[in-house]
XYZ file of C-alpha atoms in Angstrom:
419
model
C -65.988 69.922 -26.194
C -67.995 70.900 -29.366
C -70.005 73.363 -28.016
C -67.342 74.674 -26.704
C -65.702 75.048 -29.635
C -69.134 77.253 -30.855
C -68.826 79.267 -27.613
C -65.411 80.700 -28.408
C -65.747 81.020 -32.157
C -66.658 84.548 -31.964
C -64.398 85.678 -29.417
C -62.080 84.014 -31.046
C -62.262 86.058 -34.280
C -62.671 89.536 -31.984
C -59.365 88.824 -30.496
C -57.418 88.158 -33.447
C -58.625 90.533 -35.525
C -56.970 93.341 -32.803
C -54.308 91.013 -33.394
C -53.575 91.816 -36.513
C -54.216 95.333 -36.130
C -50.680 95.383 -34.125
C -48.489 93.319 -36.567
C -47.185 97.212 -38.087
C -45.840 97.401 -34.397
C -44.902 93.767 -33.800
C -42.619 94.057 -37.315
C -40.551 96.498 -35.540
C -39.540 93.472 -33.314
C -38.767 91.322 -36.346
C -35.619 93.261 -37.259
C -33.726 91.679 -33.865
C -31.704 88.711 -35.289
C -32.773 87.418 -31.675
C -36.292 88.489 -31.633
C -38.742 85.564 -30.688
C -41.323 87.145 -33.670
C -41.739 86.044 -36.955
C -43.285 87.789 -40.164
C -44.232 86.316 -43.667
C -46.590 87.114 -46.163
C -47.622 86.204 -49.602
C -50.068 87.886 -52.446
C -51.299 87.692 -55.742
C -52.530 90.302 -58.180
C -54.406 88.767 -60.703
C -56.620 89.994 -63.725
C -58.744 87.845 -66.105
C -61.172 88.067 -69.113
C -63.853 85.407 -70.482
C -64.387 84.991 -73.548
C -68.083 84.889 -73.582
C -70.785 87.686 -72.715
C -73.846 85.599 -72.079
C -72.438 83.747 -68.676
C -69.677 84.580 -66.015
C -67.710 82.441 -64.638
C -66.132 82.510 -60.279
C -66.608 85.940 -60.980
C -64.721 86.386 -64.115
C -66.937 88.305 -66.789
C -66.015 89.137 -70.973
C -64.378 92.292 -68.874
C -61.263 92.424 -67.146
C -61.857 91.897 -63.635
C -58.692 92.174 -60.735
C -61.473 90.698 -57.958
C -61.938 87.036 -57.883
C -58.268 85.411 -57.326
C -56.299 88.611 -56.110
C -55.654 88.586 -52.662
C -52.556 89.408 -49.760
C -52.077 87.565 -46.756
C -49.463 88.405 -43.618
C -48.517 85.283 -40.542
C -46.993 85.983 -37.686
C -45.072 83.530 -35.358
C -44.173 83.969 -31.427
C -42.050 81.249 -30.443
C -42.248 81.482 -26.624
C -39.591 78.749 -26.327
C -37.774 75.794 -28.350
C -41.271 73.612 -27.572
C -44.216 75.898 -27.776
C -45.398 78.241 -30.198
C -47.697 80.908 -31.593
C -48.913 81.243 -35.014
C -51.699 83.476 -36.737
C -52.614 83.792 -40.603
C -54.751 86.455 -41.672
C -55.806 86.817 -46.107
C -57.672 89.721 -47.480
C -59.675 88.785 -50.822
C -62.375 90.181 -52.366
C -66.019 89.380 -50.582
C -68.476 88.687 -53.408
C -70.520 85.570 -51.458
C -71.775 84.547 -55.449
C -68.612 82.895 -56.414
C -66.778 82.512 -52.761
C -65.836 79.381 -51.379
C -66.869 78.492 -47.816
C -64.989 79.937 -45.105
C -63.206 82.559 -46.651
C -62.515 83.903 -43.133
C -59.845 86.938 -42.292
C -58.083 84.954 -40.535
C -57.957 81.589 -41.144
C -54.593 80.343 -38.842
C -54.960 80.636 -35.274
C -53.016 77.661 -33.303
C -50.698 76.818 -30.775
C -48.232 74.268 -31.376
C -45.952 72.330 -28.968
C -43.180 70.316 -29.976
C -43.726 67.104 -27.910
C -40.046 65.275 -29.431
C -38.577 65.227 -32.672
C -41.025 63.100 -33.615
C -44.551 64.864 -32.448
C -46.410 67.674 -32.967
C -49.346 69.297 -31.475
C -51.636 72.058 -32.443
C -54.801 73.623 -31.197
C -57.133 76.635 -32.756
C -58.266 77.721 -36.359
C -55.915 75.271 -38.827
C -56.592 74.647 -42.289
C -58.520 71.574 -42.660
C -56.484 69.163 -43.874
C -58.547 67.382 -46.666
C -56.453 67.894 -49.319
C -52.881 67.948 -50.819
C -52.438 71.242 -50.940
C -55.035 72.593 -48.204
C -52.417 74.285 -46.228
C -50.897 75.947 -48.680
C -54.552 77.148 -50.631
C -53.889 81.051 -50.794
C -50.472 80.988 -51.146
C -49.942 80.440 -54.966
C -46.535 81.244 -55.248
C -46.125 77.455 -54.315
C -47.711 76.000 -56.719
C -47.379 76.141 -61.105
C -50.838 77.511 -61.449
C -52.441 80.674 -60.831
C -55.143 79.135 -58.484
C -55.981 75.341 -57.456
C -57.667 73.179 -59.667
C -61.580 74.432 -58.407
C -62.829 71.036 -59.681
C -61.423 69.584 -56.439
C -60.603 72.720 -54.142
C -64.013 73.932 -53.868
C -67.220 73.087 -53.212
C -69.116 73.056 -49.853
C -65.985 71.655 -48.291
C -64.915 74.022 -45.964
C -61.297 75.232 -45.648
C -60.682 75.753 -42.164
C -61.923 74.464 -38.690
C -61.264 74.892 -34.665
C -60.106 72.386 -32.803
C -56.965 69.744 -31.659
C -54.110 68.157 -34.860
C -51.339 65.742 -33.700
C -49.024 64.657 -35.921
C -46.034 62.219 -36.064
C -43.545 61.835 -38.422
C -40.260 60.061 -38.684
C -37.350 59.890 -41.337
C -35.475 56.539 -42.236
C -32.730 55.609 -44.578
C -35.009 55.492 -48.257
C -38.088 57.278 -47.129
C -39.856 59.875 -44.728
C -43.344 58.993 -43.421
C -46.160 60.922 -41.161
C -49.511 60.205 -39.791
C -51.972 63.087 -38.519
C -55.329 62.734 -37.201
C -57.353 65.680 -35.989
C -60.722 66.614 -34.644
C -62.853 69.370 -35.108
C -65.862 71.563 -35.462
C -67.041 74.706 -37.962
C -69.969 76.981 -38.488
C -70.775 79.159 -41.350
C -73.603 80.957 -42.448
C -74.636 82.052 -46.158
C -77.480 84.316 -47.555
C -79.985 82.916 -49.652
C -82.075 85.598 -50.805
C -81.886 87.619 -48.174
C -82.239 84.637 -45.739
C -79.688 83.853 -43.661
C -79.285 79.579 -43.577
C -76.372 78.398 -40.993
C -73.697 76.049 -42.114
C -72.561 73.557 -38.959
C -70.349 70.678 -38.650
C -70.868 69.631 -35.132
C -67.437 67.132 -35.178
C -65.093 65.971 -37.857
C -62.295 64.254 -38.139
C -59.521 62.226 -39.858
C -56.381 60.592 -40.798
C -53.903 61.783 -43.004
C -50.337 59.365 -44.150
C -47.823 60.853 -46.529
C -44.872 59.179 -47.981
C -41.759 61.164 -49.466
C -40.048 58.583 -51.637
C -36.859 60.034 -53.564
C -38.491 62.869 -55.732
C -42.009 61.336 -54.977
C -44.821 62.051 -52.411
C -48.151 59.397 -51.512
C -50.385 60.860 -49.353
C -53.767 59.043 -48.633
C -56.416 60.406 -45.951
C -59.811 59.718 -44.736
C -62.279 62.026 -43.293
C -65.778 61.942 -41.636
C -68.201 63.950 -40.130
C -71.853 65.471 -39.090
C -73.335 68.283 -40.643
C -76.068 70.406 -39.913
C -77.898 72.831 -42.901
C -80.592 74.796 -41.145
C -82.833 75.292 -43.590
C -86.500 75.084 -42.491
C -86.520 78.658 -43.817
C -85.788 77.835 -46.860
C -88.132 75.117 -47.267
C -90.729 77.992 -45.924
C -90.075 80.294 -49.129
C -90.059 77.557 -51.514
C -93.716 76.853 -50.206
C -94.415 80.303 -50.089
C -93.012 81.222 -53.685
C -95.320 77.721 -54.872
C -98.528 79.505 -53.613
C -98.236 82.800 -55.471
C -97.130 80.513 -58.481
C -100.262 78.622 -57.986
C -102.528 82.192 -57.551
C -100.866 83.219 -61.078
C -100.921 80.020 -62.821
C -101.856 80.899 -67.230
C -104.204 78.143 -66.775
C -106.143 75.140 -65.149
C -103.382 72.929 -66.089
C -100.484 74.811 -65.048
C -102.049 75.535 -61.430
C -103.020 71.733 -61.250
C -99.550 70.816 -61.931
C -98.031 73.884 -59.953
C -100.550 72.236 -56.768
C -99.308 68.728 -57.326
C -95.909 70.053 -56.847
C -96.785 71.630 -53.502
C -98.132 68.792 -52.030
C -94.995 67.141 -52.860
C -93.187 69.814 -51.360
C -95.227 69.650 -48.814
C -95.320 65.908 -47.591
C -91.563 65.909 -48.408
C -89.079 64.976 -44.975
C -86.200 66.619 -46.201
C -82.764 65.825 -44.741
C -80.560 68.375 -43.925
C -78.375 66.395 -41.062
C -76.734 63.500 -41.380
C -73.011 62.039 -41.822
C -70.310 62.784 -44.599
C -67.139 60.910 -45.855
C -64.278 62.485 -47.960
C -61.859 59.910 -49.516
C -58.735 61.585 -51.163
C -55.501 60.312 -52.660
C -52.515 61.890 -54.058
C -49.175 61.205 -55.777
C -46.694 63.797 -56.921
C -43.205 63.903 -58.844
C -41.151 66.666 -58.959
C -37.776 66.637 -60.563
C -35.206 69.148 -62.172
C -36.774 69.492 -65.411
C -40.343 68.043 -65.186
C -43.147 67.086 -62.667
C -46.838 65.605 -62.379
C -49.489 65.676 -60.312
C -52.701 63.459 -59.995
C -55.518 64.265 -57.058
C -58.604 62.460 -56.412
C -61.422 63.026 -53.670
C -64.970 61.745 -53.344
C -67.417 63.221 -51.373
C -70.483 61.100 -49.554
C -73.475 62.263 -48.271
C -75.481 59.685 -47.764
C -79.227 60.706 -47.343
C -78.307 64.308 -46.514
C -80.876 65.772 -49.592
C -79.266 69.393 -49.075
C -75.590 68.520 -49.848
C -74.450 66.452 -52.821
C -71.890 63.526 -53.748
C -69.328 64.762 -55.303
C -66.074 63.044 -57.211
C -63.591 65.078 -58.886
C -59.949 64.519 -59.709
C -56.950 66.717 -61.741
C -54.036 65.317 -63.574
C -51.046 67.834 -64.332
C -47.653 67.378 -66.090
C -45.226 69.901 -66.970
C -41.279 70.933 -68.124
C -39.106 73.093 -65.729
C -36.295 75.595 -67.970
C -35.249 78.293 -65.074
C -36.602 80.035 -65.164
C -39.664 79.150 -67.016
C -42.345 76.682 -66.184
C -44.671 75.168 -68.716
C -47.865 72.998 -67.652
C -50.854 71.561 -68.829
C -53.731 70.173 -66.286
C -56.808 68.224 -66.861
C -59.662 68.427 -64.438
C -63.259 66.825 -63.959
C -65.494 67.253 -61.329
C -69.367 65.541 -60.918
C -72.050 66.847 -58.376
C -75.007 65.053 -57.798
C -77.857 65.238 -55.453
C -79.991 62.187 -54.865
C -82.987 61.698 -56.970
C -85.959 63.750 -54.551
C -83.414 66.981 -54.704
C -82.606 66.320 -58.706
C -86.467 66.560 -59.480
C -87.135 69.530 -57.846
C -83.482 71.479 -59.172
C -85.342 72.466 -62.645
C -88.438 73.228 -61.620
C -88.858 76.997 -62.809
C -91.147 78.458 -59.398
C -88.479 76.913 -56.926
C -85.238 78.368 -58.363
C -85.356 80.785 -56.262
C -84.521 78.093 -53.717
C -82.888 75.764 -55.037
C -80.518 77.868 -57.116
C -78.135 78.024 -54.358
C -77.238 74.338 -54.475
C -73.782 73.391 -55.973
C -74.161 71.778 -59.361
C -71.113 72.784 -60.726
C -69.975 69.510 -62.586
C -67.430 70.202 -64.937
C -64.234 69.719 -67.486
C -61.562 71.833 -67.977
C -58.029 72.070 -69.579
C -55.364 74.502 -68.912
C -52.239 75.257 -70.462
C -50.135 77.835 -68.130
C -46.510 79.063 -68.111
C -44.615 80.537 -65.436
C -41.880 83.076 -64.682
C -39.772 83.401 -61.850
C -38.675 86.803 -62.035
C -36.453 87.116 -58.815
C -36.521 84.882 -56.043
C -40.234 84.828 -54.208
C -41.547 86.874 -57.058
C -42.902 85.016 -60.233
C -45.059 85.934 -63.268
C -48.058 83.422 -64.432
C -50.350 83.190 -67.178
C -52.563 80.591 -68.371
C -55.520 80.005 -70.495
C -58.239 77.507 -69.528
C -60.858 75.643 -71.831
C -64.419 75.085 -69.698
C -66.688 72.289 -70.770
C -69.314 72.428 -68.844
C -72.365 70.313 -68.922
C -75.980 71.497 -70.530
C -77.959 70.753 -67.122
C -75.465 72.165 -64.960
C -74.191 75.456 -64.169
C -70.834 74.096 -64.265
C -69.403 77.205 -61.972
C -71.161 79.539 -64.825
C -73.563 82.266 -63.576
C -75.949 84.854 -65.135
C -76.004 81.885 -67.592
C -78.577 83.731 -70.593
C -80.616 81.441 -73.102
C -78.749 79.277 -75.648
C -75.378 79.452 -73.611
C -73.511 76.083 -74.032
C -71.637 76.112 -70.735
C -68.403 76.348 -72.784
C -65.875 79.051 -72.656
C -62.393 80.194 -72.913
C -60.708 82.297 -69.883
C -57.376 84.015 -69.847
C -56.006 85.019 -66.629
C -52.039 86.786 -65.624
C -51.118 86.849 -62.292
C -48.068 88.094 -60.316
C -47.763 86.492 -57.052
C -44.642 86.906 -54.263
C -43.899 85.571 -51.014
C -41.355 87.183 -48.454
């Protein structure tokens, strides 16, 4: 069923990109009150500036830049009848694989979904992967008080979307409304790593998801788990290649003794880049007429796996509702670690070549941020955002130049719109 799952991945994406070639044509159908289509679509234009020339930051330099959070994305539904259903989800955003998170596909919704009962769902194709609180709804911003996700939890190798089978059930009573969904899955991605190309591949996930809506507040709790695959043997092949012409241009005896110590390490090293993974998250939101919170948590295990990292993060956001302004200010705090082989080699000078594409992006950050709804489905954001990063980390900065202290200001405006 996996491999299956590979088979039709690129077909897949053929097909629906003709897809959504014809949605100018399928809109026409839209108009008819009793047409069986459905269109939607949501965007955000947003600019932003850091405060700081000697790093940049998801993109964002000490120039205004439109690129890293702007983006437009269009659904369309079929309903074939009251039970069974089409749905696909395409989002355009700006390609720059240096500060991208993974799967940052076209089209990222592809299912079918049958209505079992009132009580059941069922969906199978591309779906967001449902590892988070607000997974599903992760480009559209409009639904949310800031301008884009807390990145301290929604990013990271976690991936955002997979193929494969969701069921859900949910049921309503007289104090609260409750649902359980479990899924299971596969995804493959690829990234370049100076100028080699290392696949991505979870061969199965899966996992449970329960919400409670209680009054004006919502629990949700899931658990997820699954096997992934990091091909890189290539890698491993340049770092030992890049230690040899080190070695061949070493200032002296004791440098090239050193730099040849290190290769045998490198050398007699069995690194793991397969194994198991566990996310953990929990949730709990308010949201009243004047104010709300929000508090997210998720830890990451790896276990032995030396090519992907632990990682616990967690945000914590309050705010005051006058229509129709919002005001909010979020806390958020993310650690990465490898385990201790990986950790010695990450700042060793002749294999950053290598190992510079590993996430070590642990990190603090506050942001204040107001918001304007204009007109209905059109609102008006701005916020600024402290970083705090941490000395021996990149902490999401890049181009990082000598002396920087992985601390920085950024200012960011964004109008976003659904319709």
């Amino acid at each position: 069923m996996v491999t299956s799952f590979l088979f039709f991945r690129p077909l897949f994406n053929t097909l629906l990109i003709i897809g959504l070639s014809l949605l100018p044509v399928l809109s026409l159908a839209e108009t008819a009150n009793d047409s069986p289509w459905s269109i939607s679509g949501f965007g955000s234009i947003s600019v932003g500036k850091l405060d700081t020339e000697q790093a940049n930051y998801r993109g964002y330099t000490d120039a205004l830049s439109l690129k890293p959070d702007s983006l437009l994305g269009l659904q369309v539904s079929y309903q074939f009848n009251e039970t069974f259903s089409a749905t696909v989800q395409g989002t355009i955003k700006d390609d720059n694989k240096k500060y991208k998170d993974y799967n940052d596909d076209i089209i990222n919704w592809a299912y079918l979904t049958w209505l079992a009962n009132d009580h059941l769902t069922l969906k199978a194709g591309r779906m967001r992967a449902p590892f988070l609180a607000y997974s599903d709804a992760n480009d559209i911003s409009y639904a949310y008080p800031w301008i884009t996700l807390p990145k301290q939890s929604y990013n990271g190798w976690l991936f955002q979307t997979y193929d494969g089978v969701d069921i859900s059930w949910g049921n309503s009573f007289d104090d609260f409304d409750t649902s359980l969904e479990s899924y299971i899955g596969t995804y493959s991605n690829n990234t370049d790593v100076n100028g080699l190309n290392t696949d991505y591949r979870v061969n199965f996930f899966g996992g449970l998801v329960g919400k409670i809506n209680y009054n004006n507040f919502q629990f949700r709790i899931s658990q997820h788990r699954g096997e992934v695959n990091m091909n890189v043997d290539n890698l491993i092949n340049m770092a030992k290649s890049y230690l040899s012409i080190a070695i061949l241009n070493a200032k002296s005896i004791s440098e090239a003794n050193k730099l040849s110590s290190l290769a045998s390490s490198v050398n007699d090293a069995d690194f793991s880049s397969k194994g198991f993974f566990d996310v953990s998250q929990a949730s709990v939101s308010y949201d009243g007429l004047q104010y709300f919170t929000r508090a997210e948590w998720v830890q990451i295990k790896t276990g032995d796996i030396d090519f992907a990292p632990d990682m616990e993060s967690y945000y914590l956001t309050g705010g005051y509702i006058t229509f129709p302004w919002t005001f909010s200010l979020t806390y958020a705090d993310s650690r990465v670690k490898y385990n201790e082989p990986m950790e010695s080699y990450r700042h060793i000078e002749a294999l950053s070549p290598i190992t510079s594409f590993l996430a070590n992006d642990s990190v603090r950050v506050w942001t204040l941020g107001t918001r304007w709804d204009i007109k209905p489905q059109i609102a008006l954001k701005a916020e600024i955002s402290y970083i705090d990063g941490y000395e021996d980390k990149e902490s999401y900065f890049t181009s990082i130049k000598d002396g920087f202290d992985r601390k920085a200001a950024l200012y960011k405006l964004s109008v976003q719109w659904v319709f």
